[in-house]
Short mmCIF file of C-alpha atoms in Angstrom, two decimals:
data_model
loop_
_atom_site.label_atom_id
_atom_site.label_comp_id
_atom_site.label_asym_id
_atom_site.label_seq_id
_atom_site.Cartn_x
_atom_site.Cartn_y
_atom_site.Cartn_z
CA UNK Q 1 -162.11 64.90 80.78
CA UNK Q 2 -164.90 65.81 79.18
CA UNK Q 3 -164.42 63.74 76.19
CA UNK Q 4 -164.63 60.44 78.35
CA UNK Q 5 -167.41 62.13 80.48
CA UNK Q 6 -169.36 62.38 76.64
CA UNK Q 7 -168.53 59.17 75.76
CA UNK Q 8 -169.52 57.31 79.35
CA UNK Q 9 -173.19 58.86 78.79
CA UNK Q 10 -173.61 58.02 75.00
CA UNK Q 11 -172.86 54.41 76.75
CA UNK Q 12 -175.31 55.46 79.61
CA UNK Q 13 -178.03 56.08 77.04
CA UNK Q 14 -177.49 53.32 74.77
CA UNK Q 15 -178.84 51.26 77.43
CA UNK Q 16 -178.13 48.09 79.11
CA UNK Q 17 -177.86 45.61 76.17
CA UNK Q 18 -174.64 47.73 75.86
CA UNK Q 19 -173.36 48.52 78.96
CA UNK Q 20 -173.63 45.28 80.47
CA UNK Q 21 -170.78 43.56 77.69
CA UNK Q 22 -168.67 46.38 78.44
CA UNK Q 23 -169.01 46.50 82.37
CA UNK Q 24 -168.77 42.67 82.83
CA UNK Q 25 -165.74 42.65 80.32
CA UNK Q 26 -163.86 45.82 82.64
CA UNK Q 27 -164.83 43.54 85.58
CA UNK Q 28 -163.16 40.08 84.09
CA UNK Q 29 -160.27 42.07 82.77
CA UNK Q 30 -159.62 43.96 86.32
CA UNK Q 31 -159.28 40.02 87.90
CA UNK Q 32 -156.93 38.84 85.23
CA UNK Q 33 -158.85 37.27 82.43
CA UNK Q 34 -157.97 37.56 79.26
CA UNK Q 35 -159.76 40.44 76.92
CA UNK Q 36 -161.21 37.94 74.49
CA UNK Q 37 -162.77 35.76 77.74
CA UNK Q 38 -163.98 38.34 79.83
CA UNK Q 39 -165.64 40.01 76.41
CA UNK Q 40 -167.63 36.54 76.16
CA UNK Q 41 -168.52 36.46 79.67
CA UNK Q 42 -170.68 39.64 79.12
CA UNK Q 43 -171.93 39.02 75.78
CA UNK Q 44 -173.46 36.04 77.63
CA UNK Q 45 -174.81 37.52 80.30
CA UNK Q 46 -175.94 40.65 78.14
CA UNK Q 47 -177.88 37.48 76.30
CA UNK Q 48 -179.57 36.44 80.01
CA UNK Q 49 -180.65 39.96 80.56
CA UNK Q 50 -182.82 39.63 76.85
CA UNK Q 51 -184.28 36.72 77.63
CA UNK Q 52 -185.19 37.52 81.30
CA UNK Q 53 -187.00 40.55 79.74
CA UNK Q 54 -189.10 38.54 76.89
CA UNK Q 55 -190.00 36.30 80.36
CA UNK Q 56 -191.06 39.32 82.17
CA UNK Q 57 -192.84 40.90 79.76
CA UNK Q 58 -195.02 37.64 79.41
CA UNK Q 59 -195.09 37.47 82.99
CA UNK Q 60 -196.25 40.65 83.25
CA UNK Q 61 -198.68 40.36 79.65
CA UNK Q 62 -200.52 37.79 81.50
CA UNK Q 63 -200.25 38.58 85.44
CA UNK Q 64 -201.16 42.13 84.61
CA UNK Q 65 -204.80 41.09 83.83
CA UNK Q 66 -205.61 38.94 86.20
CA UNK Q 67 -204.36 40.34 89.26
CA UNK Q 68 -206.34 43.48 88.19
CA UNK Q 69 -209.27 41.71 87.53
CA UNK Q 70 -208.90 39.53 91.09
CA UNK Q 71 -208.34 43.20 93.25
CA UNK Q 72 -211.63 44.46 91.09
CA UNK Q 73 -213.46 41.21 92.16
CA UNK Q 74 -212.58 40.50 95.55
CA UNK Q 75 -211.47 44.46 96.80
CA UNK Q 76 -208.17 43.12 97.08
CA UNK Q 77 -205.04 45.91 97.34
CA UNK Q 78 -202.54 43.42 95.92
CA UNK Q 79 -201.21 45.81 93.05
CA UNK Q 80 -197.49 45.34 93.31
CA UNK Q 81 -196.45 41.66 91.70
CA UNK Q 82 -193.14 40.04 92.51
CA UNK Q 83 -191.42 39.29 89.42
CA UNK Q 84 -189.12 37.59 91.02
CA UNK Q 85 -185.05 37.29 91.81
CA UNK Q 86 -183.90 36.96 88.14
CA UNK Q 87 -185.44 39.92 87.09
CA UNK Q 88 -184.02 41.94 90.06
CA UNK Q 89 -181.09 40.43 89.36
CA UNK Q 90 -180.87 41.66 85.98
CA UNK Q 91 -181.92 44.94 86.63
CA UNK Q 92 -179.35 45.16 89.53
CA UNK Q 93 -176.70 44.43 86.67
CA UNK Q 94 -178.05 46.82 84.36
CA UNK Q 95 -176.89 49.96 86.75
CA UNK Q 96 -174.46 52.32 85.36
CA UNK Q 97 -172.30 51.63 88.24
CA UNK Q 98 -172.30 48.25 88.80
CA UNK Q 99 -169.06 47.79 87.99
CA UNK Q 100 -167.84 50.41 90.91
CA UNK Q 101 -170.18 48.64 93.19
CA UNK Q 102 -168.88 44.94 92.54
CA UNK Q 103 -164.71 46.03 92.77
CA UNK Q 104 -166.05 47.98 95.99
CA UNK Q 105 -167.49 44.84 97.26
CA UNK Q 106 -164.70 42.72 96.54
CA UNK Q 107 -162.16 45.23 98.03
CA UNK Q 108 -164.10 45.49 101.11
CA UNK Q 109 -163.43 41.02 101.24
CA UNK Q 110 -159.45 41.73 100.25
CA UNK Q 111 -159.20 44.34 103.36
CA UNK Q 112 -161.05 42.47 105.94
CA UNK Q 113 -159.44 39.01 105.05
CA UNK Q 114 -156.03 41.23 105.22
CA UNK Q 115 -157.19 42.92 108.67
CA UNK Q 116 -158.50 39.44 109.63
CA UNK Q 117 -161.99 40.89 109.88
CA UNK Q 118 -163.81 38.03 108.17
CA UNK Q 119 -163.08 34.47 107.57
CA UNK Q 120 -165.10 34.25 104.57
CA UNK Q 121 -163.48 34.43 100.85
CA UNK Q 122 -166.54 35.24 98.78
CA UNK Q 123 -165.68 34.11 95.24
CA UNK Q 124 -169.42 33.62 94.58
CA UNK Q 125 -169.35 36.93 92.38
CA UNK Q 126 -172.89 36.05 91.29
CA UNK Q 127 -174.54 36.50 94.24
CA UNK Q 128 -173.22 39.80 94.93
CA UNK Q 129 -176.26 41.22 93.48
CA UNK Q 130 -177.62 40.99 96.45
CA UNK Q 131 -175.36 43.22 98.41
CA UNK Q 132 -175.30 45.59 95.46
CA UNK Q 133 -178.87 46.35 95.22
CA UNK Q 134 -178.98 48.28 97.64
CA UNK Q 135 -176.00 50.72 96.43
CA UNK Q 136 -177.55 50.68 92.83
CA UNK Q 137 -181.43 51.65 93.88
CA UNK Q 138 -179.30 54.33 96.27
CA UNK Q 139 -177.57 55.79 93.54
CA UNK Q 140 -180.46 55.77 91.09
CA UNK Q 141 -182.89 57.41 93.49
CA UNK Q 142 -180.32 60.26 95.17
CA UNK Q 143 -177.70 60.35 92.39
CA UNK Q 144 -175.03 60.56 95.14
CA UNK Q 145 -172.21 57.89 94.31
CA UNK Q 146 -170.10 58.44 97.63
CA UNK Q 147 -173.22 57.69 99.45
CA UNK Q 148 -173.97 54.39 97.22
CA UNK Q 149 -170.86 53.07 97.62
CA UNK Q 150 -170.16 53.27 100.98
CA UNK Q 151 -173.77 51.64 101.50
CA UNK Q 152 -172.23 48.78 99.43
CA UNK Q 153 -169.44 48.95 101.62
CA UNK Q 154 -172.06 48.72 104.99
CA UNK Q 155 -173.87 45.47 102.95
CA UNK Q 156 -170.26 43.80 102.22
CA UNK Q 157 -169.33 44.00 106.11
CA UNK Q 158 -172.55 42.35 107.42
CA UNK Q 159 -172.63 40.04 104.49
CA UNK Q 160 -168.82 38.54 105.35
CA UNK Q 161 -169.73 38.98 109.16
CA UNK Q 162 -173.21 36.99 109.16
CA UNK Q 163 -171.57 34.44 107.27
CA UNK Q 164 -168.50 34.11 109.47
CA UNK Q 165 -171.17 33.72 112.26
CA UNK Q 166 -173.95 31.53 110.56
CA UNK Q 167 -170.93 28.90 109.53
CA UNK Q 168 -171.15 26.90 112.48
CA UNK Q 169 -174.84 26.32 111.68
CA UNK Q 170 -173.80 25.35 108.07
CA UNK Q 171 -171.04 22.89 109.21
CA UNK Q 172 -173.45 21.23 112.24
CA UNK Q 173 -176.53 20.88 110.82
CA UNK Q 174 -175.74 20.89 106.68
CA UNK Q 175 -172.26 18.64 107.39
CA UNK Q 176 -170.71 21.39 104.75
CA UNK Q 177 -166.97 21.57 107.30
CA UNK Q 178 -165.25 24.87 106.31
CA UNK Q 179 -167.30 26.87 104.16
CA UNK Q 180 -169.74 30.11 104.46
CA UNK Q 181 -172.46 31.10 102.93
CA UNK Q 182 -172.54 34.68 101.56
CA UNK Q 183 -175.86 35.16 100.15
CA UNK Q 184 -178.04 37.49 102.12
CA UNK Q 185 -181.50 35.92 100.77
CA UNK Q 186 -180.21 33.01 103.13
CA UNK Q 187 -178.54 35.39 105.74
CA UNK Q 188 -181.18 38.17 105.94
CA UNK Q 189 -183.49 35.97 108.33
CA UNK Q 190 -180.86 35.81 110.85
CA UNK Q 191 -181.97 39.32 111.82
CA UNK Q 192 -185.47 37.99 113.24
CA UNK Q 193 -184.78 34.23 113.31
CA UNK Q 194 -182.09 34.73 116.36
CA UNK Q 195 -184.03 36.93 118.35
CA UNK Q 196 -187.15 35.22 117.72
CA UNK Q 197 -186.25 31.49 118.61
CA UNK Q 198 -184.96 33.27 121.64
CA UNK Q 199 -188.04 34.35 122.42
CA UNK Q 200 -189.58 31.37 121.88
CA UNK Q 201 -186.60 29.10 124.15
CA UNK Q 202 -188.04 31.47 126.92
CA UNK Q 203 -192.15 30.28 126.73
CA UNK Q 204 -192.85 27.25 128.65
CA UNK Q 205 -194.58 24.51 126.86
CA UNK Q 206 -194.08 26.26 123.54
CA UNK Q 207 -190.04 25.76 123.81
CA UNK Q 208 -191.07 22.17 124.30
CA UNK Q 209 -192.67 21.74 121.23
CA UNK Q 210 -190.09 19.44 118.64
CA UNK Q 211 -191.22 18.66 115.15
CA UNK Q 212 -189.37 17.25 113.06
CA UNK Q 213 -190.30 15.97 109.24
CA UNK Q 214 -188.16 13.63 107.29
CA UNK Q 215 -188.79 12.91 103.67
CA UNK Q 216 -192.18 14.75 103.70
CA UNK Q 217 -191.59 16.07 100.44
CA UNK Q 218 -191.86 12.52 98.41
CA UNK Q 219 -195.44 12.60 99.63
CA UNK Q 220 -195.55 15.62 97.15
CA UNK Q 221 -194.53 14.61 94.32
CA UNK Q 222 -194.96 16.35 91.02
CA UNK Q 223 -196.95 19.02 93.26
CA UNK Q 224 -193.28 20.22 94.64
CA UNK Q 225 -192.11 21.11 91.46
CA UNK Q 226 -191.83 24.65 90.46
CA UNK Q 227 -193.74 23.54 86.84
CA UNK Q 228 -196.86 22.59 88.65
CA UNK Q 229 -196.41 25.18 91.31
CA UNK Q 230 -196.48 27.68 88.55
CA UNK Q 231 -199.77 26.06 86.75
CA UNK Q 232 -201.13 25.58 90.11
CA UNK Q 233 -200.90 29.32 90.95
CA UNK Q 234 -201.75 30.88 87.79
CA UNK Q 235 -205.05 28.66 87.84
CA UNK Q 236 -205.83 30.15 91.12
CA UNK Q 237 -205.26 33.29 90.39
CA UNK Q 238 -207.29 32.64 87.10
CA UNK Q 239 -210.63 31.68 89.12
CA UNK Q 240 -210.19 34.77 91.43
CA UNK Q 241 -210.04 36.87 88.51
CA UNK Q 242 -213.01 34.70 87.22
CA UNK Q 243 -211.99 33.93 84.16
CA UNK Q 244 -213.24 31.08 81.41
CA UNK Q 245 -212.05 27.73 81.89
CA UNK Q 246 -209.49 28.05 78.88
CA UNK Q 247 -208.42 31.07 79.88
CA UNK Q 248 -208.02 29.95 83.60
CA UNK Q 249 -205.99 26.91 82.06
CA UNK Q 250 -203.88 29.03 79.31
CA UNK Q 251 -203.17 31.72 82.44
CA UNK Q 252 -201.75 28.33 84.24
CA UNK Q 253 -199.57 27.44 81.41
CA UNK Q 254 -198.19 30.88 81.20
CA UNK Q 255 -197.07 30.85 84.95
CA UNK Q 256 -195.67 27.66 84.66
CA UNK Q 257 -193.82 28.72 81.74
CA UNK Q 258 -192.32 31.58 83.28
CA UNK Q 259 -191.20 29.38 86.74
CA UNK Q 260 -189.24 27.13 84.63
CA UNK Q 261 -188.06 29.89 81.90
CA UNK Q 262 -186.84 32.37 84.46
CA UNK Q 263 -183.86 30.20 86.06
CA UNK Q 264 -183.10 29.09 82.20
CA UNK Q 265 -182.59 32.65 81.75
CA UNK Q 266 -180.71 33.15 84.74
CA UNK Q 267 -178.86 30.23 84.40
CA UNK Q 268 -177.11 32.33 81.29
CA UNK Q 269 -175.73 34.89 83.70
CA UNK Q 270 -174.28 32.39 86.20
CA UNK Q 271 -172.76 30.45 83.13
CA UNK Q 272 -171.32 34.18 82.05
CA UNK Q 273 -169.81 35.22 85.47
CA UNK Q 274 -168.25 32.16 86.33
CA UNK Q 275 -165.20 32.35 84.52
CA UNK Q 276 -165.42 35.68 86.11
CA UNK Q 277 -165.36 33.95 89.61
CA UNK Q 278 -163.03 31.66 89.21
CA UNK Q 279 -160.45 34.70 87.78
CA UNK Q 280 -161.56 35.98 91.21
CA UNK Q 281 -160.70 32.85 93.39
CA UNK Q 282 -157.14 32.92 91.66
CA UNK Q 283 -156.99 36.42 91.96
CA UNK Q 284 -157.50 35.73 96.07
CA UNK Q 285 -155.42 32.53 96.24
CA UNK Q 286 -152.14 34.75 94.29
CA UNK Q 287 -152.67 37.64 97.29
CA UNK Q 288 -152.78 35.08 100.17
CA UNK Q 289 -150.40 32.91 101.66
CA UNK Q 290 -150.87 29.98 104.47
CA UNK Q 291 -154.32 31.40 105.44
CA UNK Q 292 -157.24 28.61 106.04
CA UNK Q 293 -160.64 30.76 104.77
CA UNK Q 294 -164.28 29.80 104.97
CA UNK Q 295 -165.06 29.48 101.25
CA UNK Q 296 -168.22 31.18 100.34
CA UNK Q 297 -170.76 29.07 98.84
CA UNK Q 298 -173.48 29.72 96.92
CA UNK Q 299 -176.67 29.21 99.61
CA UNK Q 300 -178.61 26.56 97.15
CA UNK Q 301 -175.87 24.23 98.23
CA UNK Q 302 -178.21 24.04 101.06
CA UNK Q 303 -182.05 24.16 99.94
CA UNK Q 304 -182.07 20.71 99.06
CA UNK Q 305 -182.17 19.41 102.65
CA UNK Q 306 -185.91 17.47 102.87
CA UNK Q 307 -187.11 19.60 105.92
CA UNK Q 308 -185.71 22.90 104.10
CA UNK Q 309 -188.07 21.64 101.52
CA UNK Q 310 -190.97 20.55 103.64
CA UNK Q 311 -191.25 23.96 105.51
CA UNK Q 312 -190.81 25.91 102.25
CA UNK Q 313 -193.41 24.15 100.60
CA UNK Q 314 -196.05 24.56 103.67
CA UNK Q 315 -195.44 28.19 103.75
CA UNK Q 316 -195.67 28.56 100.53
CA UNK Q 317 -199.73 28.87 100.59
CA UNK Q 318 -199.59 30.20 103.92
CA UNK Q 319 -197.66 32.94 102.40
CA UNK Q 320 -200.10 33.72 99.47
CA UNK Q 321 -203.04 33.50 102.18
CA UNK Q 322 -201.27 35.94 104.67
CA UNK Q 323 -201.14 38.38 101.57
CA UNK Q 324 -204.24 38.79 101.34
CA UNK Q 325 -205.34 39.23 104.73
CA UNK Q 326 -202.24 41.84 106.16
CA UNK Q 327 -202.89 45.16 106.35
CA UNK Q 328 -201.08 47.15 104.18
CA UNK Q 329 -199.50 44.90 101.98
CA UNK Q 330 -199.39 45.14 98.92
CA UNK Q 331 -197.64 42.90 97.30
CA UNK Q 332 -198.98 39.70 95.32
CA UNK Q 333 -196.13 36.95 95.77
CA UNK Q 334 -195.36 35.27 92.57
CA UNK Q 335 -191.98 34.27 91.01
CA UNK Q 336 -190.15 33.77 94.32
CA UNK Q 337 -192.05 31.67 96.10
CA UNK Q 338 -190.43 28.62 94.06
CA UNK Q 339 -187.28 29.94 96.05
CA UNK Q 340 -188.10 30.45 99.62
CA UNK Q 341 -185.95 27.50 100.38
CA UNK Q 342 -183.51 30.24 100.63
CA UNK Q 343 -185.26 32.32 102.93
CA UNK Q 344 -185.88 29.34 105.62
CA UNK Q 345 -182.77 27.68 105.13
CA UNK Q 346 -181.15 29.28 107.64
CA UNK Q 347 -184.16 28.97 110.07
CA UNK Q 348 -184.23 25.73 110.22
CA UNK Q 349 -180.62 25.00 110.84
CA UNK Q 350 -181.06 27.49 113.74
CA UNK Q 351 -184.12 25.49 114.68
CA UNK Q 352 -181.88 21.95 114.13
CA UNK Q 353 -185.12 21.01 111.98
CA UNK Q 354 -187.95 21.89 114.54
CA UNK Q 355 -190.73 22.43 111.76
CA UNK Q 356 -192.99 23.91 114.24
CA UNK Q 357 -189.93 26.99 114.92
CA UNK Q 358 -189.71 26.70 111.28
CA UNK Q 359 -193.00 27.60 110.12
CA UNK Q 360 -193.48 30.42 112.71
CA UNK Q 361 -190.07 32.16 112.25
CA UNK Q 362 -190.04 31.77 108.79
CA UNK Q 363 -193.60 33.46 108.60
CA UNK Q 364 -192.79 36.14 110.08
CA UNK Q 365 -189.63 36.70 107.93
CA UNK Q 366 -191.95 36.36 104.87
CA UNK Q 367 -194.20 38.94 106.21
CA UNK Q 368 -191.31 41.24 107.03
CA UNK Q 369 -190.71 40.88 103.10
CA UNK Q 370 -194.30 41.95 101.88
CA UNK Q 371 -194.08 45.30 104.05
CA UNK Q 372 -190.51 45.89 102.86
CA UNK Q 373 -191.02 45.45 99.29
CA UNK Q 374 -194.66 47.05 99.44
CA UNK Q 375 -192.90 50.49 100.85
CA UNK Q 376 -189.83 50.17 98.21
CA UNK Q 377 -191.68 49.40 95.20
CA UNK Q 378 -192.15 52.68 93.43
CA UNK Q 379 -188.33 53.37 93.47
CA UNK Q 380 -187.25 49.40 92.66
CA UNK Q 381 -190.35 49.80 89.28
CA UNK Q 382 -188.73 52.96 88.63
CA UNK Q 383 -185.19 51.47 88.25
CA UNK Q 384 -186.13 48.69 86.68
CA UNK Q 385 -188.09 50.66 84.25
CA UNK Q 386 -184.85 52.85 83.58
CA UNK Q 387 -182.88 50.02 83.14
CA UNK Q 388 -184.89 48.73 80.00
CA UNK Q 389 -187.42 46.60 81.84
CA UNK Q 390 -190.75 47.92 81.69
CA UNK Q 391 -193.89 46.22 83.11
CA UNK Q 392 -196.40 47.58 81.71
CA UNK Q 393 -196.99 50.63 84.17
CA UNK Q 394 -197.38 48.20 86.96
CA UNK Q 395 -195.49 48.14 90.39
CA UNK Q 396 -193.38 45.47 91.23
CA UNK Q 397 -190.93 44.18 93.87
CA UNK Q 398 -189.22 40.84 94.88
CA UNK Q 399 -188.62 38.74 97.64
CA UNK Q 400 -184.94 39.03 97.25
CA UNK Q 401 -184.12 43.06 96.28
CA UNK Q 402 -184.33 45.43 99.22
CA UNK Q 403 -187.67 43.47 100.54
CA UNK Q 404 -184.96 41.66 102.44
CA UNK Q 405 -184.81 42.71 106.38
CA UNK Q 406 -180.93 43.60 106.03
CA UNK Q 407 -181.41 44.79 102.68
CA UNK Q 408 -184.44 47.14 103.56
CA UNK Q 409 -182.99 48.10 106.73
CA UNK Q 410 -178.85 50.00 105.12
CA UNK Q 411 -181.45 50.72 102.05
CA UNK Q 412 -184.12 53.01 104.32
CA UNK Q 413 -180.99 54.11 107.00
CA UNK Q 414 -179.08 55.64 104.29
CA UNK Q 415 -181.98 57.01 102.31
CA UNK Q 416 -183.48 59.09 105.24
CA UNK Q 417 -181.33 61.49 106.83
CA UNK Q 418 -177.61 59.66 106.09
CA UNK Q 419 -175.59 61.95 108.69
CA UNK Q 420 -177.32 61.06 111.66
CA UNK Q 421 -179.23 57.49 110.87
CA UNK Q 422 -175.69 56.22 109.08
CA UNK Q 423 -173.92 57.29 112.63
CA UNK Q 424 -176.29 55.61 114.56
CA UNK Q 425 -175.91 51.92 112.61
CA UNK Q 426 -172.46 52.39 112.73
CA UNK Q 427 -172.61 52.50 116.17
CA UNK Q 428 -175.05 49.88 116.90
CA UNK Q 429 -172.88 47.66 114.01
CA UNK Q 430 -169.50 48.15 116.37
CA UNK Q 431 -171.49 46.62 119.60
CA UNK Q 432 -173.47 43.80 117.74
CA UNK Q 433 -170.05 42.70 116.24
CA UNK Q 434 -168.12 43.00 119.30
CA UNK Q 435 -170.38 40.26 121.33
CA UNK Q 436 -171.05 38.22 118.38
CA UNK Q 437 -167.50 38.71 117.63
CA UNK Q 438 -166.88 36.89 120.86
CA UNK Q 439 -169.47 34.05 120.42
CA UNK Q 440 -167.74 33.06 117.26
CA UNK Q 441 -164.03 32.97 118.29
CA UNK Q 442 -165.54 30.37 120.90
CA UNK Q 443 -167.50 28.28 118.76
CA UNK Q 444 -165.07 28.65 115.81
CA UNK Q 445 -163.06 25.12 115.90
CA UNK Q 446 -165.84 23.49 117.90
CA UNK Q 447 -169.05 22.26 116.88
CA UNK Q 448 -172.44 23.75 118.29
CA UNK Q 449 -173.42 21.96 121.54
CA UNK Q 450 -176.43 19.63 121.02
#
């Protein structure tokens, strides 16, 4: 025993460029891929994680800088920068039990499709960064692995369950018939989009007002894409910081380079865990017999709809604005505002493309998202600085880590006080399902009422 325990921390310590071949390899192997495959699976998304850190460590080269030199000018507090979903990503991959976290994760699917708790077959092994954050940071900042991996268990549930209940959205309003989508930075909004458009359905004249935009974005043009969104914002950060022209201009280059350099990088560790998902699907399809499933989906499926487009690209600025102006925050959105598609998606299906809901629920989920990932930063720079990833002794945070309402909300309840505050979700979990339980059994074969 303690020869393996010896030889799992010279692994530990030899860092992630290691760990990450030999945990994605375990992982492919576990689902039925052949040694030599699943090895190449994490040599290429060991390969990802390298480039996304030569990105961030321009990113953060050049950002640094300025965004110190804009707070010094203006009094600004904006000292945390959001590097963005890639880097989390890969940092969230890095974690010396990621491999626990992702077969707990997928066990938690088996048992719930086998208790017919969840529709949903989530495949999309991917995206399960997202519900494995939150275990990871856990484990890094209280060392307790129980506790980590039964809040990876808590994520899993509402994952499958929000996308069992957001499917008749998906299927009315996307025309995507028998599939879910599993990825909580498009299912996290749910938790203030439903109650808010409630609200709103209850305000005379407000619940009246019905705007809807079709095709805006080809008014846009080049402006849209994530290139010139990039130059755009790194020239406007270059003038607050009050730079020289060429440096204002060579700042812009920089941020466009790293909008279009960071999904190139990432694309390397979807192209590594695919075969890695699809060992998964047949792994599901072998276990289950004459059983119809919601397939789960990767949510960009989705952001291409033109009004998904249109409202992300309006609150966009009205994003970086609100920044500025909240108190508290402290975070300087950056690298993920090129993907709040993902965040709004959902609200405007719930909103059947009322741009006016749009824009007002989906501000206040992006605000949610500043104070979130303003009050986790320290831990999420300290993990990712563990993990290999070092920014230059600067704070930073993303809009899709535990900044995410669902995310932030198991991350905090299980951080502070777990005996009590873990009861208490539990308990509030077990009544929120049993109601919405009921809505969805009634809506389930039928399509949403217009």
């Amino acid at each position: 025993m303690q020869i393996l325990y010896d030889i799992f921390n010279k692994l530990l310590n030899a860092g992630a460029y290691v760990m990450l071949p030999i945990i994605i390899t375990a992982i492919g192997f576990i689902f039925g891929m052949k040694l030599s495959k699943a090895f190449k699976s994490g040599i290429t998304v060991a390969i990802g994680f390298v480039g996304i850190k030569l990105v961030v460590d321009m990113l953060a080269e050049n950002v640094g800088p300025a965004s110190k030199a804009m707070v010094e000018n203006f009094g600004l507090n904006l000292d945390i920068l959001d590097v963005g979903w890639g880097a989390i990503a890969s940092v969230t991959w890095a974690s010396p039990i990621i491999a626990f976290i992702i077969v707990t994760i997928f066990a938690t699917n088996i048992v719930m499709l086998i208790l017919n708790l969840t529709d949903t077959l989530d495949v999309d092994i991917w995206n399960y960064h997202h519900m494995a954050i939150v275990g990871a940071l856990l484990y890094f900042v209280t060392g307790k692995l129980v506790l980590s991996l039964f809040s990876a268990v808590i994520m899993a549930i509402i994952t499958f369950k929000l996308a069992d209940w957001t499917s008749p959205f998906v299927e009315k309003y996307f025309q995507i018939p028998n599939v879910s989508l599993p990825t909580m930075s498009f299912l996290s909004s749910a938790v203030i989009a439903y109650p808010l458009n409630w609200i709103i359905e209850k305000i005379p004249k407000i619940n009246k007002i019905d705007i809807n935009v079709r095709n805006a974005d080809k008014y846009l043009g080049v402006f849209g894409q994530p290139t010139m969104l990039g130059f755009i914002l790194g020239v406007i950060v270059g003038i607050l910081a009050k730079y020289s022209l060429s440096k204002i201009i060579d700042l812009g280059i920089h941020m466009a380079a790293v909008m279009v350099l960071i999904p190139k990088m990432t694309a390397l560790f979807v192209e590594g865990l695919m075969p890695i998902s699809n060992a998964a699907t047949e792994f599901t399809k072998r276990k289950f017999k004459n059983r119809k499933f919601l397939i789960g989906l990767d949510a960009a499926v989705v952001v291409g709809d033109n009004t998904v487009i249109t409202t992300a690209l309006i609150l966009i600025p009205v994003t970086v604005i609100s920044s500025a102006f909240l108190p508290g925050n402290r975070v300087m959105p950056f690298a993920d505002l090129a993907v709040i598609t993902f965040r709004v998606a959902l609200i405007v299906a719930l909103t059947k493309g009322n741009l006016f809901r749009s824009l007002i629920i989906g501000l206040a989920c992006t605000i949610s998202i500043l104070y979130a990932g303003t009050i986790t930063s320290p831990e999420l720079t300290s993990f990712a600085v563990y993990t290999g990833l070092d920014f230059g002794g600067g704070l930073i945070t993303s809009f899709a880590s535990v900044s995410l309402t669902v995310s932030f909300l198991i991350y905090e309840t299980f951080l502070r006080n777990p005996l009590i505050s873990v009861s208490i979700l539990i308990l509030i979990l077990v009544i929120i399902f049993y109601f919405a339980e009921k809505w969805y059994k009634n809506y389930k074969f039928k399509k949403i009422s217009e």
